[in-house]
Coordinates of C-alpha atoms in Angstrom, one line a residue:
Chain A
X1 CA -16.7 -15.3 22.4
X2 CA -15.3 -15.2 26.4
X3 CA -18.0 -13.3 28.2
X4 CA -15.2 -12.1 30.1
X5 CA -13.2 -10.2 27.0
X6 CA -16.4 -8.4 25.8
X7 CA -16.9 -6.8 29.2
X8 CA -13.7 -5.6 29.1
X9 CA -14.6 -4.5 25.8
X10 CA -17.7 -3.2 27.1
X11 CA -16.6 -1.2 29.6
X12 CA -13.2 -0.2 27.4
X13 CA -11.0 -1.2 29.9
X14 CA -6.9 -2.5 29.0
X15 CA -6.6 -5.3 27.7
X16 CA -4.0 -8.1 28.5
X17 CA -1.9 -9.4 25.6
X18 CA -3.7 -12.9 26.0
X19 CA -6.7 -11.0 25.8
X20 CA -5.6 -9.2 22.4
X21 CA -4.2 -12.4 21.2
X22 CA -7.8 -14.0 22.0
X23 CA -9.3 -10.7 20.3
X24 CA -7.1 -11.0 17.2
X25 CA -7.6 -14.8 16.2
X26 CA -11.7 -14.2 17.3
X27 CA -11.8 -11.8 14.4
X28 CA -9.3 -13.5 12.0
X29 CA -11.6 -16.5 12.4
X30 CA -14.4 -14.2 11.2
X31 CA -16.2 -14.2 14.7
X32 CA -18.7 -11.6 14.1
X33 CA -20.8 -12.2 16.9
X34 CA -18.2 -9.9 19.5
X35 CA -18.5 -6.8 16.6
X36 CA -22.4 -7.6 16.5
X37 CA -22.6 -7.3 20.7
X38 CA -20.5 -4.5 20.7
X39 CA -22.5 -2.7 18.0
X40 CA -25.7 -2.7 19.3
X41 CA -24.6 -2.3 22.9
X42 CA -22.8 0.9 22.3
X43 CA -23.5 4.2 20.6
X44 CA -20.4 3.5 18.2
X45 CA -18.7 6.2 16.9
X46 CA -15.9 5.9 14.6
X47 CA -13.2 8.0 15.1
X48 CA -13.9 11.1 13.0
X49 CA -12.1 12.8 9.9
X50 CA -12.3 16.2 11.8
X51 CA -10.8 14.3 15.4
X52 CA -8.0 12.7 12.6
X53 CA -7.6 15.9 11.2
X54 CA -7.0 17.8 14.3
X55 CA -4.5 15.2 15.8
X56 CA -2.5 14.9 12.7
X57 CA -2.5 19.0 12.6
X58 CA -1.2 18.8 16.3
X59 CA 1.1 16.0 16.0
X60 CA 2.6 18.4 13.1
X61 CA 2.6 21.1 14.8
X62 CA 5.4 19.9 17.8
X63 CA 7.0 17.7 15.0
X64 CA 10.9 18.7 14.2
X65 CA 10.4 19.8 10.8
X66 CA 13.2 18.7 8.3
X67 CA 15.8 20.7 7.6
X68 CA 15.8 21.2 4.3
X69 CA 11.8 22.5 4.6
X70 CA 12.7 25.3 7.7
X71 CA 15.2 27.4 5.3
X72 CA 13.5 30.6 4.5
X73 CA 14.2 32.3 1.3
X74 CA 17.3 34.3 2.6
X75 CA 18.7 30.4 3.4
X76 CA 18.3 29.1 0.6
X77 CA 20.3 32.1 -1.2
X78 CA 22.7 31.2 1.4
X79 CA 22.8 27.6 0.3
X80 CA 22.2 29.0 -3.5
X81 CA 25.8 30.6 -2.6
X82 CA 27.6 27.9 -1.1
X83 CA 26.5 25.7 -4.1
X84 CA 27.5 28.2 -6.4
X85 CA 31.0 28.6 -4.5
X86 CA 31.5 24.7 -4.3
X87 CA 30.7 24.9 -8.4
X88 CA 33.6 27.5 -9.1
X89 CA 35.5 25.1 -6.5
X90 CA 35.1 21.9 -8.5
X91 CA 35.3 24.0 -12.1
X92 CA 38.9 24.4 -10.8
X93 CA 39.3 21.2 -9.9
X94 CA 38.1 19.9 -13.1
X95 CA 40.4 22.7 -14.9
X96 CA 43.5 21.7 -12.4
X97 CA 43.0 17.9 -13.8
X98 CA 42.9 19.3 -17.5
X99 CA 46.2 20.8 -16.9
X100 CA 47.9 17.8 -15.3
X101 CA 47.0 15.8 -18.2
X102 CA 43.6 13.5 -17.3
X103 CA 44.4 11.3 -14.3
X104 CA 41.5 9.8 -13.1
X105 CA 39.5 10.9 -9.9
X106 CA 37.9 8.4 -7.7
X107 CA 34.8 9.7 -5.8
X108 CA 34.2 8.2 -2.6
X109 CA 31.0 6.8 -1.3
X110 CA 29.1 7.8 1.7
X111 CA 26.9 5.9 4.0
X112 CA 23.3 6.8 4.5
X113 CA 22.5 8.0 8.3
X114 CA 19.0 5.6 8.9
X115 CA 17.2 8.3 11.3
X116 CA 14.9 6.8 13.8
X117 CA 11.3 8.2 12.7
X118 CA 8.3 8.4 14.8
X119 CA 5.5 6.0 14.3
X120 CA 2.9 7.0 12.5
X121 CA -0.5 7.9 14.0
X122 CA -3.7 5.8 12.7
X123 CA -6.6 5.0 15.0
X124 CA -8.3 1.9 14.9
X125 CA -12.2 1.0 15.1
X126 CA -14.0 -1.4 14.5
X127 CA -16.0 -0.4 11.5
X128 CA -17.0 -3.5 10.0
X129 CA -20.8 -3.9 10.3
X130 CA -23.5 -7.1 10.3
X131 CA -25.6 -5.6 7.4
X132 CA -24.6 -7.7 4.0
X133 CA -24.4 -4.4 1.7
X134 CA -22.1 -2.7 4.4
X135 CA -19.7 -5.6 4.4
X136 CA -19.2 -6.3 1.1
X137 CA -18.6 -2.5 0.4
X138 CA -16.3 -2.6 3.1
X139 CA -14.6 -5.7 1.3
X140 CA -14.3 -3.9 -1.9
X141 CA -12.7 -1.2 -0.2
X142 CA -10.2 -2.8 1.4
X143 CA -9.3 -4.5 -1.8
X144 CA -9.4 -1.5 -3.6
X145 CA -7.2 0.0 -1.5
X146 CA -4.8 -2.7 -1.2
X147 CA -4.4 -2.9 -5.4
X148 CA -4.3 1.1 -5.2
X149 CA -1.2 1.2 -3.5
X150 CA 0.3 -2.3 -4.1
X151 CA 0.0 -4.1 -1.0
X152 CA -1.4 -6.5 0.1
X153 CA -2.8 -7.2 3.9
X154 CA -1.8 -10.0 6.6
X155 CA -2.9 -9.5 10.3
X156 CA -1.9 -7.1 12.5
X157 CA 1.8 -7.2 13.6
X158 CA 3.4 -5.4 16.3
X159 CA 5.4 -2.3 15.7
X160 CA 9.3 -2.9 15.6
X161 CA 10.6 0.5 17.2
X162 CA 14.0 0.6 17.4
X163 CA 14.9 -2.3 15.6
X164 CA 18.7 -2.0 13.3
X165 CA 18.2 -2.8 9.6
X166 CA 19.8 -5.8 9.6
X167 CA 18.3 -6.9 6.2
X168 CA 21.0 -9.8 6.1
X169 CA 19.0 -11.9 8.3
X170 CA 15.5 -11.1 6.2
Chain W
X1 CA 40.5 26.9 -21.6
X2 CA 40.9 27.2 -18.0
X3 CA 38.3 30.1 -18.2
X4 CA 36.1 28.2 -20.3
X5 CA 36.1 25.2 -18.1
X6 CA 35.6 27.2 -14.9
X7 CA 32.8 28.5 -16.6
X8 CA 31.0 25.5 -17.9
X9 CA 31.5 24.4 -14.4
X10 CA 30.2 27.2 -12.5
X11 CA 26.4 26.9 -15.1
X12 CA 26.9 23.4 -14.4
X13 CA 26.9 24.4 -10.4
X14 CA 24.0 27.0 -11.2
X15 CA 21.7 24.9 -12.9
X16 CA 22.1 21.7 -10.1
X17 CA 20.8 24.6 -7.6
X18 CA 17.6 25.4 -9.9
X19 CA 17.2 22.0 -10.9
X20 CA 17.2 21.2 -6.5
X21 CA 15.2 23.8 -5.7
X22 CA 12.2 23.9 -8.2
X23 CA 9.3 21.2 -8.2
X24 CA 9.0 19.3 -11.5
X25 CA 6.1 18.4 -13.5
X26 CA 4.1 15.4 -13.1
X27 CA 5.6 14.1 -16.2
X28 CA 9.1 14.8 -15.3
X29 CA 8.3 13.5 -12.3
X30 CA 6.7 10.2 -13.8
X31 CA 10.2 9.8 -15.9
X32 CA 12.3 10.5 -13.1
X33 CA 10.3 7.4 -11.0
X34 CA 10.7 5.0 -14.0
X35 CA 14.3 5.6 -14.6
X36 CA 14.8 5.1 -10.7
X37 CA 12.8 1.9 -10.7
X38 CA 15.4 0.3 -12.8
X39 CA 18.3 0.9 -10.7
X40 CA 17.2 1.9 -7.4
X41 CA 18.2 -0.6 -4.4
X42 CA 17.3 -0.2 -1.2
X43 CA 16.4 -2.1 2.5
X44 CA 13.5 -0.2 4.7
X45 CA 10.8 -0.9 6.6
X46 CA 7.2 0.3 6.2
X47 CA 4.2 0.7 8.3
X48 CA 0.7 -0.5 5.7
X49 CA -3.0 0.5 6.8
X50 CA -6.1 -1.3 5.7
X51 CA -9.3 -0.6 6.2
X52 CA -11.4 -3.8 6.1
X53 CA -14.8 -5.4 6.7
X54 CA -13.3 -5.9 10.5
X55 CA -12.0 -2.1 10.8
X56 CA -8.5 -0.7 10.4
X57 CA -5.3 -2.8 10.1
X58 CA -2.0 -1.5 10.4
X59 CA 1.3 -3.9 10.0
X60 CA 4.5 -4.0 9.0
X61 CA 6.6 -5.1 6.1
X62 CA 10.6 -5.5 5.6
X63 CA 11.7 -4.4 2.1
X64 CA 14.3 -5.4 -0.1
X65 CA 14.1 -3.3 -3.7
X66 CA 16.7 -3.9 -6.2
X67 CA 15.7 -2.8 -9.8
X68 CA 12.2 -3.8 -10.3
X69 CA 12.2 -6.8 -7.9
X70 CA 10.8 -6.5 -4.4
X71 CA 11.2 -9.2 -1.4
X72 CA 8.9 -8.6 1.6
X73 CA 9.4 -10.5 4.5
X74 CA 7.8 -10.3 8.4
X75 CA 9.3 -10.3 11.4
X76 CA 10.2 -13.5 13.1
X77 CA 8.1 -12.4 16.4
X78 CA 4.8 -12.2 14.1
X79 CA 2.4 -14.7 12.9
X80 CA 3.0 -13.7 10.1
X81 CA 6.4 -14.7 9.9
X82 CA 5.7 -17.9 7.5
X83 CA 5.2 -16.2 4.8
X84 CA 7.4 -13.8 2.3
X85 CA 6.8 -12.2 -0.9
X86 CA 8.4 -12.1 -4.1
X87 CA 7.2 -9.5 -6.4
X88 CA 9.3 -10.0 -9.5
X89 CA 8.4 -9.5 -13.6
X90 CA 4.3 -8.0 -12.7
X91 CA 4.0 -10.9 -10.5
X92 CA 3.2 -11.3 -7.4
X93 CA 4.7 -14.6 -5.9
X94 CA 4.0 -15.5 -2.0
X95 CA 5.7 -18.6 -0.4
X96 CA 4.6 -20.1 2.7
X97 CA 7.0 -21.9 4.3
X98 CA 5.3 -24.3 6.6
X99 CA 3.7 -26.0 3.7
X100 CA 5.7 -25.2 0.6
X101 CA 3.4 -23.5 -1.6
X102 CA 4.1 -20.5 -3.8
X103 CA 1.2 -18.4 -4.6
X104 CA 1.3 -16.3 -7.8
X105 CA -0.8 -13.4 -8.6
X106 CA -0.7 -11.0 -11.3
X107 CA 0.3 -7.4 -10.2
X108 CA -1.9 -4.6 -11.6
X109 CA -2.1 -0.8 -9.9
X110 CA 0.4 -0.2 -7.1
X111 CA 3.4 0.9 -6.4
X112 CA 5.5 -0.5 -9.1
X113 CA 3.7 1.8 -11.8
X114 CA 3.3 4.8 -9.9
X115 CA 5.2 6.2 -13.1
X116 CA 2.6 5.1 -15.8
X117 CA -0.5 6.8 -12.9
X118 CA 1.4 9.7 -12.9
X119 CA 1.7 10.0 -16.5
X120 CA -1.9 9.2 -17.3
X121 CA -2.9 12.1 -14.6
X122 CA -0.3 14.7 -16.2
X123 CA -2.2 14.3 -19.7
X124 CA -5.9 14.4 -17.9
X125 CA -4.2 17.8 -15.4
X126 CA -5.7 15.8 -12.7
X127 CA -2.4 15.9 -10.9
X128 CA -0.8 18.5 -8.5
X129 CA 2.8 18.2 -7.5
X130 CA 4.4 20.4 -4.4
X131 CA 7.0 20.1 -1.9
X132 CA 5.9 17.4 0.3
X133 CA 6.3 16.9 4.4
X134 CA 9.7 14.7 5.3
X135 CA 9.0 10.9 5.4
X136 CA 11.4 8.7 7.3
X137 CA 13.8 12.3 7.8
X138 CA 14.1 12.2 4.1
X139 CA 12.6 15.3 2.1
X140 CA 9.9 14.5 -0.7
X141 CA 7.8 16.0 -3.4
X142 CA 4.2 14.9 -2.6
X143 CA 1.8 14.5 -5.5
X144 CA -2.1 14.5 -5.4
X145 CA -4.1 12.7 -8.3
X146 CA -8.2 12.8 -8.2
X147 CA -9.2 9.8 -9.8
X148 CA -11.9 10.6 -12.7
X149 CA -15.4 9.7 -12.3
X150 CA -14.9 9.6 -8.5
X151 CA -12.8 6.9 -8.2
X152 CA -11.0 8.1 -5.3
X153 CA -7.8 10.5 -4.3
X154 CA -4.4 8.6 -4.7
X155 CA -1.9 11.0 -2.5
X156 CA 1.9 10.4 -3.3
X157 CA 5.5 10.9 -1.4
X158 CA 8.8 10.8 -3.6
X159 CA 12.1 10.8 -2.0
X160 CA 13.5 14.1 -3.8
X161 CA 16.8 12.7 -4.0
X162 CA 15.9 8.9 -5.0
X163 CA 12.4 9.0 -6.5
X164 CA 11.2 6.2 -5.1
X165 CA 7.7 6.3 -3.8
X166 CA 8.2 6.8 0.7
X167 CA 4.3 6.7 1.3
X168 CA 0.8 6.5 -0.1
X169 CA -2.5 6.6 0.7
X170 CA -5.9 6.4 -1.0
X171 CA -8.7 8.0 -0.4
X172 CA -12.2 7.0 -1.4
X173 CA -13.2 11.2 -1.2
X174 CA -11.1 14.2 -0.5
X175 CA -10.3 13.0 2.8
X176 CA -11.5 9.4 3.9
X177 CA -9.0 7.5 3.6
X178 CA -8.9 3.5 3.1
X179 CA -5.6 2.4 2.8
X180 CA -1.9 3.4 2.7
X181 CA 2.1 3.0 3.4
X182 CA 4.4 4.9 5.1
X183 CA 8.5 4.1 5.0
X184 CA 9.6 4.4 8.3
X185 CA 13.4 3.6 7.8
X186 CA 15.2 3.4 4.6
X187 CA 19.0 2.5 4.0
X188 CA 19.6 3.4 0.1
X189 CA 23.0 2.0 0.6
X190 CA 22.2 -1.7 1.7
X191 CA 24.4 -4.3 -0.5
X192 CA 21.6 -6.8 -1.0
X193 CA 22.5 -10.5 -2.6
X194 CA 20.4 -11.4 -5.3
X195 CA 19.7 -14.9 -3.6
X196 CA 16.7 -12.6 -1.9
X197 CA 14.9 -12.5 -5.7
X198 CA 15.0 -16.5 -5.5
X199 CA 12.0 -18.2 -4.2
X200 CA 12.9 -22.5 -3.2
X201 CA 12.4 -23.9 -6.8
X202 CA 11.0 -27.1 -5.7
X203 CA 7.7 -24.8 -4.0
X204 CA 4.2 -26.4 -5.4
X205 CA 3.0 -23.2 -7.5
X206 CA -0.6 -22.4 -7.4
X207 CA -2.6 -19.8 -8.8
X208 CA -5.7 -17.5 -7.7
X209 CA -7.6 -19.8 -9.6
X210 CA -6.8 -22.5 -7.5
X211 CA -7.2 -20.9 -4.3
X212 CA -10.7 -20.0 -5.7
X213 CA -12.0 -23.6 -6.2
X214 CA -10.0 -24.3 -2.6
X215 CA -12.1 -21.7 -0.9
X216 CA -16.1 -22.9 -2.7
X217 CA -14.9 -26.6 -1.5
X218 CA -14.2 -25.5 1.3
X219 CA -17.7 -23.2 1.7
X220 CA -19.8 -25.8 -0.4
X221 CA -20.0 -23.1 -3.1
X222 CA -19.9 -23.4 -6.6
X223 CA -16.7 -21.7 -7.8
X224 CA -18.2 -19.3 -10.1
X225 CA -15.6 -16.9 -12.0
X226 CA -15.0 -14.4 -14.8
X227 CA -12.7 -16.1 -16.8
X228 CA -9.6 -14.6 -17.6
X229 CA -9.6 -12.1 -20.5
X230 CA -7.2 -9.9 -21.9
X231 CA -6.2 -7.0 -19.4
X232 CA -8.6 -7.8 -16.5
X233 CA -7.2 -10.1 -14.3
X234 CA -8.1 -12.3 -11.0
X235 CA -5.8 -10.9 -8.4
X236 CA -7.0 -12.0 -5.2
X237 CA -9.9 -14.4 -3.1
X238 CA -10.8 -14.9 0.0
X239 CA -13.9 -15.7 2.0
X240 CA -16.0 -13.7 4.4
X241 CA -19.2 -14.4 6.7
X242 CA -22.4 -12.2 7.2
X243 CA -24.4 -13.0 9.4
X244 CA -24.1 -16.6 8.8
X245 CA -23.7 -16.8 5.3
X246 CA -20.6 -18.0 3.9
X247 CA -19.4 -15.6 1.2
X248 CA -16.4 -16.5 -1.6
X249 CA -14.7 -13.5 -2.6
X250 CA -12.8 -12.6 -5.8
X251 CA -10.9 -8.9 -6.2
X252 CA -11.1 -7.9 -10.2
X253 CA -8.7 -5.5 -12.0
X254 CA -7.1 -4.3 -14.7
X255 CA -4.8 -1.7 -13.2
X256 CA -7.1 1.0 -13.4
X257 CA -10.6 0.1 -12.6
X258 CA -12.0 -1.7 -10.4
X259 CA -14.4 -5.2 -10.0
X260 CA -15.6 -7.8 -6.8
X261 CA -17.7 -10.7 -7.1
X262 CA -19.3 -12.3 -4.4
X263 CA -20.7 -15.8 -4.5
X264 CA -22.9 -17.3 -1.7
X265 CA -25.6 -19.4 -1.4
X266 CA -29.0 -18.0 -2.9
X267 CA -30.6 -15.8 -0.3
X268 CA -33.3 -13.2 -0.6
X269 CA -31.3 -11.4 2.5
X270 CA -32.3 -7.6 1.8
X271 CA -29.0 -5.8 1.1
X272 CA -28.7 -1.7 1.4
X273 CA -25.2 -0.7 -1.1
X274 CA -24.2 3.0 -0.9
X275 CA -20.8 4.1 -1.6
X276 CA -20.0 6.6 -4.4
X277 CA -18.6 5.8 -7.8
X278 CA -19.2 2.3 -7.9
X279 CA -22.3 0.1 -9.2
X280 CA -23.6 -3.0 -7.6
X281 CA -25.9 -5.6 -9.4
X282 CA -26.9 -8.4 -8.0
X283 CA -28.9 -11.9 -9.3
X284 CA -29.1 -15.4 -8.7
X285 CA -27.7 -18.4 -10.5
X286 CA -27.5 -22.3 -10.5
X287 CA -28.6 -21.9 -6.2
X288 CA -26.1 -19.6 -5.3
X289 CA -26.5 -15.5 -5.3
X290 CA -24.1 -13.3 -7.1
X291 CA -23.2 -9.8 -6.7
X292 CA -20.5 -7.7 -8.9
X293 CA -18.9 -4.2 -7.2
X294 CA -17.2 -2.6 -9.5
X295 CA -16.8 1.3 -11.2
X296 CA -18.5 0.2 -14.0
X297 CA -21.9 1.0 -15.1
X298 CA -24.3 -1.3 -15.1
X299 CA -24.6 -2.4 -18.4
X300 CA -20.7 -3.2 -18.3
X301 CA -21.4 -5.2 -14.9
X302 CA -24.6 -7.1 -16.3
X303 CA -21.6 -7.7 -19.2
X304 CA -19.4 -9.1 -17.3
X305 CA -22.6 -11.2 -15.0
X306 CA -22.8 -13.0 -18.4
X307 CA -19.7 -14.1 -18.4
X308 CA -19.6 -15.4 -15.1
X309 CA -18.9 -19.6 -14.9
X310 CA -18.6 -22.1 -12.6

């Protein structure tokens, strides 16, 4: 492992995206020794349930909430109305084309708006651990987890912000 | 007539509202999911976290859905680009461009029969279903099932509108979470060519088998294996190193439980295991040392030890 990289690690200062790179195919080659360093030089401490709890509860807390979740009960008799309006509406639509005698209606599609949507929030650490028990309990995790919610795991990719669906091309 | 047809319509109009506004069952729910998976066609992107022996990993996925087949593909700026996914009749088939080769592995658990986990919760009432938070600005029901015997939390988005699953997570206790999904964008009204379902037909097929006698080749390990039996199924390999020991690993399941083996060459390494609701056991055989993870007892686990061949 570059001396140079785990000093930077060390001391937890930016890295460059060479430097990222470098750290990314180090551990995807199953380089342990820079996780073995870094663990006994530090007084690791993975991020903690209460530290993810918190953020998520402040991250939800300046979040625009959906629309459809901020109606209080006197909205949603509002929107109970409207419905109920737009039902009498189409009940004499439907009664109108009985009269004239059953000529067909064609119903036009609408697109789907594709919202932007904020990344989500997961911290990373380096958890893994040179003790054999650890590791392998850490393998059946990750496995476990993978076949729990059908997925399965390449490396790490960069996040594609902004990017059209332009699924044509995929 | 005109009064009776106003009238049907207006019920009609009334019982869309309740039927909008309340939260259904976990069984209605579970129907609702598996009538959707059969039509449902869609083009989104999704953010995946893993938790693994090297720490978290998130990434990226693109998603076609028509029906019950799934493409995934990766963005062309990744290395990860070379590969793409086919997930089509409870098989999962991954094709590697560079060198031609399709991988196939048998789909058990996931997201595919979300319907048949609900369904099994709503008989055991191990399942709550609310109104869930928005996922990719669409509004969901969220679901919670605790796993029996421990197993872990699965926690569960559905579009409200669609019913298809937005994001996931499980959770190895009430709140520590191992892996999940999350939809960022989704575009229900992509026109997707079938040609996407298609992987090249002249691709060299090989199975997890293969990849398993590849790997202990490749780690001068003997490829020791369960073999194949009924339900439980070899879904996945791969290899690891601990402190210098080369380690072949095989992922175990038969959609609901649970099952690694590790292979590596005999060592008297002392190894510490603590993680709730699983059993380890561990022995030695023909040179190398074997050790089974699984949430089975240990009588099932010395079961399956037996059956373990090279």
């Amino acid at each position: 492992m570059n001396e140079k990289l785990y000093l930077k690690l060390k001391n937890e200062e930016p890295l460059t995206a060479a430097e990222h790179l470098e750290l990314e195919q180090a551990l995807e080659a199953g380089d342990q020794s820079l996780v073995a360093h870094y663990l006994a030089d530090q007084d690791f401490v993975e991020p903690s349930m209460a530290w993810r709890s918190s953020l998520n509860e402040k991250l939800r807390e300046i979040a625009p909430q959906p629309v459809a979740d901020k109606g209080s009960r006197f909205k949603w008799l509002g929107f109970g109305g409207l419905v109920a309006a737009s039902a009498v509406a189409c009940a004499a639509a439907v009664a109108m084309v009985f009269m004239k005698g059953g000529d067909s209606v064609e119903v036009g599609s609408s697109r789907q708006i594709v919202a932007e949507s904020e990344p989500s929030v997961s911290p990373d650490g380096l958890s893994g651990s040179s003790d054999f028990g650890s590791a392998l309990i850490a393998a059946h995790q990750s496995d476990t987890a993978q076949v729990s919610v059908g997925v399965r795991s390449p490396r790490s990719t960069p996040r594609m912000q902004n990017v059209k669906l332009d699924y044509n091309n995929w | 007539m005109r009064i009776r047809s106003g009238l049907i319509g207006v019920l009609l109009g009334l019982g869309g509202l309740s039927l909008a506004q309340s939260v259904p069952t976990a069984s209605e729910l579970a129907a609702r999911i598996e009538r959707a998976g059969k039509t449902v066609s869609y083009a989104a992107v999704r953010s995946i976290t893993i938790r693994s022996e090297r720490g978290n990993r998130t990434f990226e996925e693109r998603v076609l859905r028509s029906g019950d087949k799934m493409y995934l593909s990766y963005d062309s700026g990744t290395p990860y680009a070379d590969q793409q996914i086919y997930e089509v009749g409870g098989k999962r088939y991954t094709y590697t461009k560079s060198n031609n080769e399709l991988r196939v592995a048998p789909i058990r658990g996931g997201g595919l029969e979300t319907y048949k986990l609900l369904a099994e919760a709503a008989k055991k009432s191990a399942v709550k279903v609310t109104r869930g938070d928005a996922v990719a600005s669409r509004a969901t029901f969220f679901v919670e099932i605790a796993s029996d015997r421990g197993r872990g939390t699965h926690r569960i988005w559905i579009d409200r509108e669609k019913y298809v699953v937005l994001k996931r997570s499980f959770a190895v206790s009430s709140s520590e979470e191992i892996g999940g999904f999350e939809v960022l964008k989704i575009d229900f009204s992509a026109k997707i060519s079938s040609s996407k379902f298609k992987w090249p037909a002249k691709a060299k097929l090989i199975t997890v088998q293969d990849d398993v006698r590849r790997l202990a080749k490749e780690l001068s390990i003997k490829p020791m294996m369960i073999p194949d039996s009924g339900k439980m199924a070899l879904v996945s390999t791969g290899k690891m190193e601990v402190r210098g020991q080369n380690i072949l690993r095989q992922f175990y399941t038969d959609g609901e439980r649970r099952l690694s083996l590790f292979v590596m060459k005999q060592t008297d390494a002392e190894m510490r295991f603590s993680m709730r609701g699983v059993e380890v056991h561990r022995w030695n055989s023909g040179g190398m040392t074997l050790i089974l993870i699984g949430d089975y007892s240990e009588a099932e686990l010395k079961k399956f030890a037996s059956r373990v061949k090279a």
